[in-house]
Coordinates of C-alpha atoms in Angstrom, one line a residue:
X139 CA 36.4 26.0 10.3
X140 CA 33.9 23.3 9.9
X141 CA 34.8 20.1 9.0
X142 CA 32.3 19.3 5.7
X143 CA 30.8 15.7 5.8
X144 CA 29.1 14.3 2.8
X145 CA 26.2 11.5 3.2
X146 CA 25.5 9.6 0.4
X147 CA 21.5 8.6 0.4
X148 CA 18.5 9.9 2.5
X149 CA 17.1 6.4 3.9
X150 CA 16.6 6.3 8.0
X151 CA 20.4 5.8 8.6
X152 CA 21.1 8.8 6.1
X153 CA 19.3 10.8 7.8
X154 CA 19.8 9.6 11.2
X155 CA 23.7 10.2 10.7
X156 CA 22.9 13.6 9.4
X157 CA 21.2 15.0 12.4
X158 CA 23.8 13.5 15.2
X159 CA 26.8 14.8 13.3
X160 CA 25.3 18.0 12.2
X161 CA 24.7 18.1 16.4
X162 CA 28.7 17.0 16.6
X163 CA 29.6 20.2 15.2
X164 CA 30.3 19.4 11.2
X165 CA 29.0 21.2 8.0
X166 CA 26.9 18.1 6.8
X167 CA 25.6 17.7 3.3
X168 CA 23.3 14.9 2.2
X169 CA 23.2 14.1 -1.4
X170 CA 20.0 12.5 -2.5
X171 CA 19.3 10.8 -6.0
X172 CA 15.3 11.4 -5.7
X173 CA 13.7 14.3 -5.7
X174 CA 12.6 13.7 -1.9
X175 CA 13.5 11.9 1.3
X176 CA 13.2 8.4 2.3
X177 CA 15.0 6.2 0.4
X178 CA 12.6 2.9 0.8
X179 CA 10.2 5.0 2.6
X180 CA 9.0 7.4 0.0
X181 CA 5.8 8.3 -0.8
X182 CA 4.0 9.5 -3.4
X183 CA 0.4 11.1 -4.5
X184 CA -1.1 10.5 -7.5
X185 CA -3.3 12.9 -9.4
X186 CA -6.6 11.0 -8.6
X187 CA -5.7 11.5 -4.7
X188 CA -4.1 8.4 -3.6
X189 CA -1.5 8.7 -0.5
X190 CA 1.0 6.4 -1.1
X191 CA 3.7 4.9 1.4
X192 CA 6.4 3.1 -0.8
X193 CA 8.2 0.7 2.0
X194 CA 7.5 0.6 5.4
X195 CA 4.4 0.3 7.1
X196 CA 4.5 -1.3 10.5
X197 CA 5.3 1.2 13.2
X198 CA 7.1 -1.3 15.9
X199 CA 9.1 -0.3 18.6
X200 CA 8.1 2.8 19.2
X201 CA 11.0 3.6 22.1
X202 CA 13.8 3.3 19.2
X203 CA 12.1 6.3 17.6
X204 CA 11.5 7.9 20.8
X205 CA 15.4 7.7 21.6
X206 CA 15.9 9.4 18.9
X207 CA 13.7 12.3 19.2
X208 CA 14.6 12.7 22.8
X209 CA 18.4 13.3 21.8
X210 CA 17.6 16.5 20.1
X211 CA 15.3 17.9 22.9
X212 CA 12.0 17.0 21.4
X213 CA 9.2 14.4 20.8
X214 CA 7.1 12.2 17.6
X215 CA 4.5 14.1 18.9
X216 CA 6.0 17.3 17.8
X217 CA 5.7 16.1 14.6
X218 CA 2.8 14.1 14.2
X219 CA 0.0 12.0 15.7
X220 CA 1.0 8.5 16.5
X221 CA -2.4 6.0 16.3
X222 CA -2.2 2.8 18.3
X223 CA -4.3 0.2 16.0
X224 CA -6.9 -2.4 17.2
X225 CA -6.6 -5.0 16.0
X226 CA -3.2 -4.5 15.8
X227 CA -3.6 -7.3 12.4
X228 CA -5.3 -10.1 11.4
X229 CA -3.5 -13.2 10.1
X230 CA -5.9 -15.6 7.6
X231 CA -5.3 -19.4 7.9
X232 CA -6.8 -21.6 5.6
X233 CA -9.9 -22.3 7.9
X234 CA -9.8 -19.6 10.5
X235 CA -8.9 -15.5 10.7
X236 CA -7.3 -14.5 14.3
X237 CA -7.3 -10.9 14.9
X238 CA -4.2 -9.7 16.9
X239 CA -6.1 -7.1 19.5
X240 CA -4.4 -4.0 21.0
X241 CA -3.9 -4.7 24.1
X242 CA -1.8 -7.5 26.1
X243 CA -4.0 -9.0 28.1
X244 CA -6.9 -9.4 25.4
X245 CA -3.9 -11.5 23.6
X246 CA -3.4 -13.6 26.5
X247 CA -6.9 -14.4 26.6
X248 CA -6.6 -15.3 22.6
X249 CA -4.0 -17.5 23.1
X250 CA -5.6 -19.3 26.1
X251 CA -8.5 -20.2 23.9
X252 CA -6.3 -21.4 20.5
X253 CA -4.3 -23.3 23.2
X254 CA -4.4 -24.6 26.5
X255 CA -1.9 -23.4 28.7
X256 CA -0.5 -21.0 25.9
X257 CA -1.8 -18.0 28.1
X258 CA 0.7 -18.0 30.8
X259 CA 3.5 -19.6 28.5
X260 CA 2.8 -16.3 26.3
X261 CA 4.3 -14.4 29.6
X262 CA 6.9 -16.5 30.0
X263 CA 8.1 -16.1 26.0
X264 CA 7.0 -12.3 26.3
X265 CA 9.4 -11.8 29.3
X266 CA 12.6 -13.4 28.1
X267 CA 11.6 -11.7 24.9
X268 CA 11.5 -7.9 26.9
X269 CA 15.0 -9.0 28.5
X270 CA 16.4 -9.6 25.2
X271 CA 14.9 -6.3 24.0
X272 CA 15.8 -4.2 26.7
X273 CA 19.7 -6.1 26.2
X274 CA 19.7 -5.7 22.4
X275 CA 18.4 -2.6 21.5
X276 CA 20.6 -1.3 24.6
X277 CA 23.5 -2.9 24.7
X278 CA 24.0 -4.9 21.5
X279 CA 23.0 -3.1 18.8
X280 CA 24.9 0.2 19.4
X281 CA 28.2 -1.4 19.4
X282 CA 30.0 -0.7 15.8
X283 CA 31.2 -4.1 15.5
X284 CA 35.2 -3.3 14.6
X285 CA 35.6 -6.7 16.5
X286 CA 34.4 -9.0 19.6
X287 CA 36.5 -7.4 22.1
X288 CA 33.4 -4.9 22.0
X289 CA 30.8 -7.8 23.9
X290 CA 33.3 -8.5 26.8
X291 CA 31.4 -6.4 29.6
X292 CA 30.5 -8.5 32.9
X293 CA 26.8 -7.6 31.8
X294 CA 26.6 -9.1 28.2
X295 CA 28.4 -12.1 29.8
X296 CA 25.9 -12.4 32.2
X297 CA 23.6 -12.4 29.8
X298 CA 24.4 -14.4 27.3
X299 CA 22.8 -17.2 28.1
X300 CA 19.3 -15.4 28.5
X301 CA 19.9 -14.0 25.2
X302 CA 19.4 -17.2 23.8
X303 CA 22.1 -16.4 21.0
X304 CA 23.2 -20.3 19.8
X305 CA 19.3 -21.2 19.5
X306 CA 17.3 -20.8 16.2
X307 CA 13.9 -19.5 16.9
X308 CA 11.9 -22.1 15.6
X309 CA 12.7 -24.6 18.1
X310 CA 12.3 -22.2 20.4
X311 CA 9.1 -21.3 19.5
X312 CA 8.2 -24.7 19.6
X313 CA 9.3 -25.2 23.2
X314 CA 6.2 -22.9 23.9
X315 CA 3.3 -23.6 21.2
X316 CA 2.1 -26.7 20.0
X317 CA -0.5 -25.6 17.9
X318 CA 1.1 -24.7 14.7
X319 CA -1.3 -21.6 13.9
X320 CA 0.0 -20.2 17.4
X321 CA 4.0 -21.2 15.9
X322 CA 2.9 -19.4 13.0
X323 CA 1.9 -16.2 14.5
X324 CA 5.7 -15.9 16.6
X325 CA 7.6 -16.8 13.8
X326 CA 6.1 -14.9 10.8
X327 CA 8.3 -11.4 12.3
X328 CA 11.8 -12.7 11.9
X329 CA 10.7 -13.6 8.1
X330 CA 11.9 -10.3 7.1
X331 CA 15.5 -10.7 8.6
X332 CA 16.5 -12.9 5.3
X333 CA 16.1 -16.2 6.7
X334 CA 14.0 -19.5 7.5
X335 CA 12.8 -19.3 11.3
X336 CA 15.4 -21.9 11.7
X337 CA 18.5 -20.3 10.6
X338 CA 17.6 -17.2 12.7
X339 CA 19.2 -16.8 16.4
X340 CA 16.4 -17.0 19.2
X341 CA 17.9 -13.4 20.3
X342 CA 15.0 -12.6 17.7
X343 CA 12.1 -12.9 20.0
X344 CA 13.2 -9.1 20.9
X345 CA 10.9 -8.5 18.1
X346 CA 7.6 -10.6 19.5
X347 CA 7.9 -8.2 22.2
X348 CA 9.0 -5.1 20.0
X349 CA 5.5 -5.7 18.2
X350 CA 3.1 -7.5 19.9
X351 CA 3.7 -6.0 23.6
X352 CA 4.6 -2.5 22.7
X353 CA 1.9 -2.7 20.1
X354 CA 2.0 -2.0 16.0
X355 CA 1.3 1.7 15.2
X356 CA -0.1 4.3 12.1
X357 CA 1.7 7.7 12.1
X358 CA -1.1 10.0 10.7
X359 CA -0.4 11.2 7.0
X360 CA 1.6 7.9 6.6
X361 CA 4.8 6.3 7.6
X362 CA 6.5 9.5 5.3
X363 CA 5.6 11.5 8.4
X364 CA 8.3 10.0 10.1
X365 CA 11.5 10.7 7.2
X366 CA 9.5 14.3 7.4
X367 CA 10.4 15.1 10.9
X368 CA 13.8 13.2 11.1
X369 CA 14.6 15.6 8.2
X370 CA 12.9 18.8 10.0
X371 CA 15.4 17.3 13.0
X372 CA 18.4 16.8 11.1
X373 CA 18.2 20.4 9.5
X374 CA 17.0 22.1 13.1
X375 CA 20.9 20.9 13.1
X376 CA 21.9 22.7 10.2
X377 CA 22.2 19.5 8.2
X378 CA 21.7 20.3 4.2
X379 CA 19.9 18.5 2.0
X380 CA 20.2 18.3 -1.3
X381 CA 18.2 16.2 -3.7
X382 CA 18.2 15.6 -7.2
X383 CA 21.6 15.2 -6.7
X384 CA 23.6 11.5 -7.7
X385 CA 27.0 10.7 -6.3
X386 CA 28.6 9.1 -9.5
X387 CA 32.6 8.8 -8.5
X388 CA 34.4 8.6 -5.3
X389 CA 38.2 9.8 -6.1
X390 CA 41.0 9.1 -3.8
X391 CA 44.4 9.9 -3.3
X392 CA 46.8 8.4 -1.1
X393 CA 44.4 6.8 1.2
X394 CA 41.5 9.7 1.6
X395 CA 38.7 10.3 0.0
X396 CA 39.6 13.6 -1.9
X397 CA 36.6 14.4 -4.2
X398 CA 33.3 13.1 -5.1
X399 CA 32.2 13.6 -8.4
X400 CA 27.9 14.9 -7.7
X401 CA 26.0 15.5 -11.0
X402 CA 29.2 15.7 -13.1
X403 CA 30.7 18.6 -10.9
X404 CA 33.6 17.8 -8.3
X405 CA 33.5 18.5 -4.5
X406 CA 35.6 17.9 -1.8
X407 CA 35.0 16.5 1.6
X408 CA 36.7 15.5 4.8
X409 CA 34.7 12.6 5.3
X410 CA 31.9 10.9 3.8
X411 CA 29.5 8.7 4.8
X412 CA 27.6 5.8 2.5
X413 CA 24.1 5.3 3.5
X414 CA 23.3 4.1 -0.1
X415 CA 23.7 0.3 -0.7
X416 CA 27.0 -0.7 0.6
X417 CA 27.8 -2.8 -2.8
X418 CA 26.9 0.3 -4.9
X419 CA 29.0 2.5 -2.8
X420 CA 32.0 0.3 -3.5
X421 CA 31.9 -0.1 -6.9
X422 CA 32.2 3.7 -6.7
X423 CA 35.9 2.9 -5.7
X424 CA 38.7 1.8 -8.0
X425 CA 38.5 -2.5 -6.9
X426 CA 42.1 -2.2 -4.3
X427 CA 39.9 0.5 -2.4
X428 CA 36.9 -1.6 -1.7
X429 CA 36.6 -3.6 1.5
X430 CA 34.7 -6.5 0.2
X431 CA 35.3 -8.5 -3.7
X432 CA 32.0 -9.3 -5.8
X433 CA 33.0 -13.1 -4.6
X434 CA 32.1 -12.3 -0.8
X435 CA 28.6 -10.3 -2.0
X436 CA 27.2 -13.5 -4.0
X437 CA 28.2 -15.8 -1.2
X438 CA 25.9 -13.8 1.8
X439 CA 22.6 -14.5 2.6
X440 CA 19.8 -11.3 2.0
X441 CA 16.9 -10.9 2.8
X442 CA 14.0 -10.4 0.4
X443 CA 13.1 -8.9 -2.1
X444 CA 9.8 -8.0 -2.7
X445 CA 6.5 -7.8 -5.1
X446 CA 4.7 -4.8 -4.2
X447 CA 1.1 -3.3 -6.0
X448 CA -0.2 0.0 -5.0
X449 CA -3.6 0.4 -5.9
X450 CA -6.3 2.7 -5.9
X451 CA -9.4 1.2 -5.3
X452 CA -12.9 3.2 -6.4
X453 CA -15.2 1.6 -3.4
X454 CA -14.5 0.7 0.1
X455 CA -13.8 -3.1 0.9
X456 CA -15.9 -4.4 4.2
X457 CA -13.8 -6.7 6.6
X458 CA -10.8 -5.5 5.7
X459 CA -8.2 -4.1 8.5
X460 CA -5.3 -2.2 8.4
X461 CA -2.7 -5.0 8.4
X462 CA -4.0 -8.2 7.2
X463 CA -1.7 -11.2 6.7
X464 CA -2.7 -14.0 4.2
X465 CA -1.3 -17.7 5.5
X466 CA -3.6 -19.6 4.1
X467 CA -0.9 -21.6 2.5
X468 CA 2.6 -23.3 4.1
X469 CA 5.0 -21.1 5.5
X470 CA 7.5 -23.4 4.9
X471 CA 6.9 -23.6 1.2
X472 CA 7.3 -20.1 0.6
X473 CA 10.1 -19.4 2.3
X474 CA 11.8 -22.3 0.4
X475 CA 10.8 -20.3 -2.7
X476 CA 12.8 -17.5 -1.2
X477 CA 16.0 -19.2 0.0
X478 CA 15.9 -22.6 -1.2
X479 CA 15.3 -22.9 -4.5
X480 CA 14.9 -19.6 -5.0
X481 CA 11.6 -18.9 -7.7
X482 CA 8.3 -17.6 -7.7
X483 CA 6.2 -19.1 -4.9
X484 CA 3.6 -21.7 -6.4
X485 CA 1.7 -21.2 -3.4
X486 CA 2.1 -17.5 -2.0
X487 CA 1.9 -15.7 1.2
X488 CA 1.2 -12.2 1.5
X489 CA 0.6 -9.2 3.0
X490 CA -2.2 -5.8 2.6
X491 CA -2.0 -3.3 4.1
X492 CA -4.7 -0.8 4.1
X493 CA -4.2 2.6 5.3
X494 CA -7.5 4.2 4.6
X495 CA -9.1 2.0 7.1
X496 CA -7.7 4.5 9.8
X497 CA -6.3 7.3 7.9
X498 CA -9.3 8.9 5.3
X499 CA -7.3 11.3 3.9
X500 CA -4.6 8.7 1.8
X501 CA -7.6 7.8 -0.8
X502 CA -10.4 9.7 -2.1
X503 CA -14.2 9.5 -0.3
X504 CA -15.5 6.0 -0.3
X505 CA -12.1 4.5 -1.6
X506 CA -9.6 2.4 -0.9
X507 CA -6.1 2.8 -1.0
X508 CA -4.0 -0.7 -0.6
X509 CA -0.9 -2.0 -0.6
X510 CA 0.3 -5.5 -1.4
X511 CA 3.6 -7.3 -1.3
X512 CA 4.5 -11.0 -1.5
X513 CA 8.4 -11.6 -0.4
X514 CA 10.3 -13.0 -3.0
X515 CA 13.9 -14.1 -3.4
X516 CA 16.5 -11.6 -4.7
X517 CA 17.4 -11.8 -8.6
X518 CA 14.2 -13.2 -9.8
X519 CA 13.2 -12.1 -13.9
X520 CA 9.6 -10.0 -12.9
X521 CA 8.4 -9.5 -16.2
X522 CA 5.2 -7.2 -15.8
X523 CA 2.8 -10.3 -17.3
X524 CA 4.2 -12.8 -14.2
X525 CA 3.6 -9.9 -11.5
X526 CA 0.2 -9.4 -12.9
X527 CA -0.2 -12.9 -12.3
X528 CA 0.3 -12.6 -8.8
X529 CA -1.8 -9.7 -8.3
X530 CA -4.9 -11.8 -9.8
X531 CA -4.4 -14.0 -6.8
X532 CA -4.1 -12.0 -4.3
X533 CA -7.2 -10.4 -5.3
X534 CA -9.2 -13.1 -5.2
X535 CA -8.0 -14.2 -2.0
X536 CA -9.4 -10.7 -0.4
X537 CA -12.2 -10.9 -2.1
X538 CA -12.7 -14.5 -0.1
X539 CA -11.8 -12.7 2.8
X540 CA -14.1 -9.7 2.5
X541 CA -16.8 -10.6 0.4
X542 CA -16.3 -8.0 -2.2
X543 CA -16.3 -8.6 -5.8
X544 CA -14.4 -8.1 -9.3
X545 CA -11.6 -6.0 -6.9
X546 CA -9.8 -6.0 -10.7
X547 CA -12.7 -4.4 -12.0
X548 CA -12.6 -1.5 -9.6
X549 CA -8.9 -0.5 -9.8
X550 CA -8.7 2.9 -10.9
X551 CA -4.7 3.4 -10.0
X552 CA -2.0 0.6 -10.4
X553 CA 1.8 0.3 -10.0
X554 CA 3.6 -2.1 -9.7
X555 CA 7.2 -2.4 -8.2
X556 CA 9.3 -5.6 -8.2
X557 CA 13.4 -6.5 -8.2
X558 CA 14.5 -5.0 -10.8
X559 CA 12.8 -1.3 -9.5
X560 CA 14.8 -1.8 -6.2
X561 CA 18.3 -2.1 -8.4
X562 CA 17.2 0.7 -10.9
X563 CA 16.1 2.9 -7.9
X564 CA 18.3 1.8 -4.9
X565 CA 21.3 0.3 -6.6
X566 CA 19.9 -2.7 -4.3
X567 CA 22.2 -5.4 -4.6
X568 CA 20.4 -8.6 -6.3
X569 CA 17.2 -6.3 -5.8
X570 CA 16.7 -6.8 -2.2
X571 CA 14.3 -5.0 -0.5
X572 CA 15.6 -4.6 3.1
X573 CA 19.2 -6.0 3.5
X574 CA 21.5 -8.5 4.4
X575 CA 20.0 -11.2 6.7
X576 CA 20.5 -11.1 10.4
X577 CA 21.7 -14.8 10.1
X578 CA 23.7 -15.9 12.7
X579 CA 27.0 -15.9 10.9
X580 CA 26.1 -12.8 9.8
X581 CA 25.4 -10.7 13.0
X582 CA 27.4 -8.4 14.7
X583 CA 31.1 -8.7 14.0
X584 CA 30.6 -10.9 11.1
X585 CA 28.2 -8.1 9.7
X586 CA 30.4 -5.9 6.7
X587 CA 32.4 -3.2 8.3
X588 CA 31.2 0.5 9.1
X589 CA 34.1 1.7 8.0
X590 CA 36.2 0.9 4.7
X591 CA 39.8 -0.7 5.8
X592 CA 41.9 1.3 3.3
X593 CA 39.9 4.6 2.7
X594 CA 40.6 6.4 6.0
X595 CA 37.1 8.9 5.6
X596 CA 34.8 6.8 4.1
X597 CA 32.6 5.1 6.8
X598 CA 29.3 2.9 6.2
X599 CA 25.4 3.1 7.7
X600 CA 22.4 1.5 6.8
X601 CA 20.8 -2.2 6.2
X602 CA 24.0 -4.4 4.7
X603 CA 26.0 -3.3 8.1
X604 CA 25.2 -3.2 11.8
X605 CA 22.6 -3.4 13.3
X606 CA 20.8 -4.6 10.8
X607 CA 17.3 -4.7 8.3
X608 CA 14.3 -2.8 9.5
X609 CA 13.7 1.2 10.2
X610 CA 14.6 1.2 14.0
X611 CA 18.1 -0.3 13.2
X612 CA 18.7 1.7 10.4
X613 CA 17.9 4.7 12.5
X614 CA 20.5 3.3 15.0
X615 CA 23.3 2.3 12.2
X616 CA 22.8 6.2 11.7
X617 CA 24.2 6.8 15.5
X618 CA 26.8 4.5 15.8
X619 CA 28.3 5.7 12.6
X620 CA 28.3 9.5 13.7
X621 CA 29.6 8.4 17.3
X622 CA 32.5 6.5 15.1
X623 CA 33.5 10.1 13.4
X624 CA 32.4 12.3 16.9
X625 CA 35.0 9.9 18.3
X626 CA 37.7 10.7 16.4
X627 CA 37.7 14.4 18.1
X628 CA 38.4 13.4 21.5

């Protein structure tokens, strides 16, 4: 007979685990709390015809998805059409817009004329960058972590120098570019690992190349596409899904996992795996079982949290692309807000993302459908009046952009979604919107455990363990957790 697995949550690593044990030969069941997929990455319609993705929305490294897909004998294009964008996204200074263009040469060129020199330098950055991708998304970041005796291979040592892993990314940056807009440009990726460019290990540049040099993609139909066909893979497995359906009670009983209590009825597994947020999971436990006290939570460093508006605009908005980054204000500033002193920015940065500028079908004819979020630190108050504020001026900055007017005037759909809707619908500790920070006291083996130290079945996936924030790590965290428990056959 089967061995049954339960997965808590339906986010990338969820679902990721799901397929590659359902492959390993157990009776998998994932319980979801939503009514859908996704976790982060919902989406949702609205009943003027609005396309909504929820989370993610940048489509970087490509070959981490492709991995994936090629493990069960199939391809993204199976599933859906993959659109390579050009630009790939604009970023807005205060007194100049540069437009990041498709392909790798064209961006040489760009750099040449912001800088000097800064066209061949940009190969130089861009191939230590592909050797720390090529090491880290290979070698690094399928390693469960259970301790350092993992990283003693005669290739990682070889490498660790190259990989650049006692640097912080800043000054290296700066060892390449001068001109600040240029600094600005390399370091604005790693702000969603949870940390100032400065406290984050050069190893990052993996994701300059990840993006930039492997280019920044739109799956057709939305980002959703993608938790569609990992689903469609993870049930070609015979992995069950069942939504609606809220873990509210791990039991134990002398060290195992001998129940959890789903919608007020009991069942019984033989291992379960936590995709949900690893601080939620454990206060599922009775406090002796958990691995980690609240003490060691409120002392780690996350990453942000987020202000996001999804709006439904009733006429289409000239000069706007698909990505558009607003740095008009200091970098520095904002991220201060975020880890520093931790408030509401004073002067903002944000993002917009606008999907019907390649995709018509995600807003009605002659519409816009847009997305904005502004990183915020984790536990902020977000009444609705002081996100409303927010919106106003991000607004009005497009409208500088663009040329269009009274953007206010012409919203015909609105929602908002802030810190506390990432604890009401995620159980996100302090709110945050995609994880603990790849710090570098907080990578790798100093990363919370995969597996719980006194629960023998209960194991861990997803953004608060290794690898990592971001959907191709999650996606990974879902292997190496399923290899842990294949393991344990042979």
């Amino acid at each position: 007979m089967k061995k049954k697995i339960a997965i808590i949550g339906s986010g990338f690593s969820g679902i990721s685990a799901a397929a590659y044990l359902a492959k390993g030969g157990y009776e998998v069941h994932v319980f979801e709390k939503h009514n859908q997929p996704g976790g982060r990455a919902r989406q949702f319609t609205t009943y003027l015809g609005y396309q909504f993705d929820m989370g993610p929305s940048w489509y970087w490294m490509p070959d981490i998805m492709d991995k994936f897909f090629k493990d069960f004998d199939c391809k993204s294009s199976d599933f859906f059409e993959l659109i390579s964008l050009n630009p790939q996204f604009e970023m807005i200074f205060e007194d100049e817009t540069i437009a990041i263009p498709e392909k790798y040469d064209d961006l040489k060129l760009l750099f040449e004329k912001i800088e000097t020199g800064a066209g061949d330098l940009l190969d130089k950055f861009m191939q230590s960058a592909k050797y720390k991708y090529e090491v880290g998304m290979q070698d690094f970041v399928n390693k469960p972590c259970h301790n350092w005796l993992e990283f003693i291979s005669p290739k990682i040592a070889k490498s660790a120098i190259k990989l650049d892993l006692l640097s912080n990314f800043r000054s290296y940056v700066s060892k390449f570019f001068k001109n600040k807009k240029l600094r600005t440009l390399m370091e604005f990726p790693v702000i969603f690992l949870g940390a100032s460019p400065k406290n984050i290990p050069a190893l990052y540049s993996l994701m300059n190349y990840g993006g930039y040099a492997l280019g920044t993609h739109y799956p057709k139909g939305g980002f959703y596409q993608l938790v569609l066909a990992m689903q469609k893979v993870a049930e070609n497995q015979g992995a069950i899904f069942h939504f609606s359906h809220t873990v509210e009670k791990i039991n134990t009983q002398n060290g195992d996992i001998k129940s959890l209590l789903i919608n007020g009825e009991l069942k019984e597994f033989d291992y379960v795996v936590a995709s949900s947020d690893y601080h939620h999971t454990e206060s599922l436990l009775i406090e002796d079982e958990r691995n980690y006290t609240q003490d060691y939570w409120r002392k780690k460093t996350f990453a942000p949290s987020s202000l996001i508006y999804y709006l439904g605009i009733t006429e289409e908005i000239p000069n706007l692309k698909h990505h558009t980054l607003f740095f008009e204000n200091d970098l520095d500033e904002h991220i201060d807000c975020i880890y520093g002193e931790k408030k509401w920015p004073e002067k903002p940065l944000f993002y917009a993302c606008c999907p019907s500028k390649t995709d018509k079908n995600v807003a009605p004819e002659n519409c816009e459908n847009l997305f904005l979020l502004m990183p915020l630190a984790i536990g902020l108050d977000d009444e609705e009046e002081t996100r409303e504020i927010y919106l106003k001026e991000m607004l009005q900055r497009i409208e500088k952009l663009t040329g269009a007017k009274d953007l206010l005037s012409k919203i015909e759909y609105k929602k908002s979604y802030c810190v506390s809707d990432f604890v009401n619908d995620y159980n996100a500790y302090g709110g945050n919107a995609y994880g603990l920070a790849n710090t570098l006291n907080q990578t790798a083996v100093l990363k919370p455990k995969i597996k719980n130290k006194k629960v023998n079945n209960l194991y861990y996936t997803g953004q608060l363990t290794v690898p990592g924030p971001g959907v191709p790590p999650s996606i990974i965290s879902g292997k190496i957790v399923a290899q842990e428990i294949c393991n344990l056959k042979t």
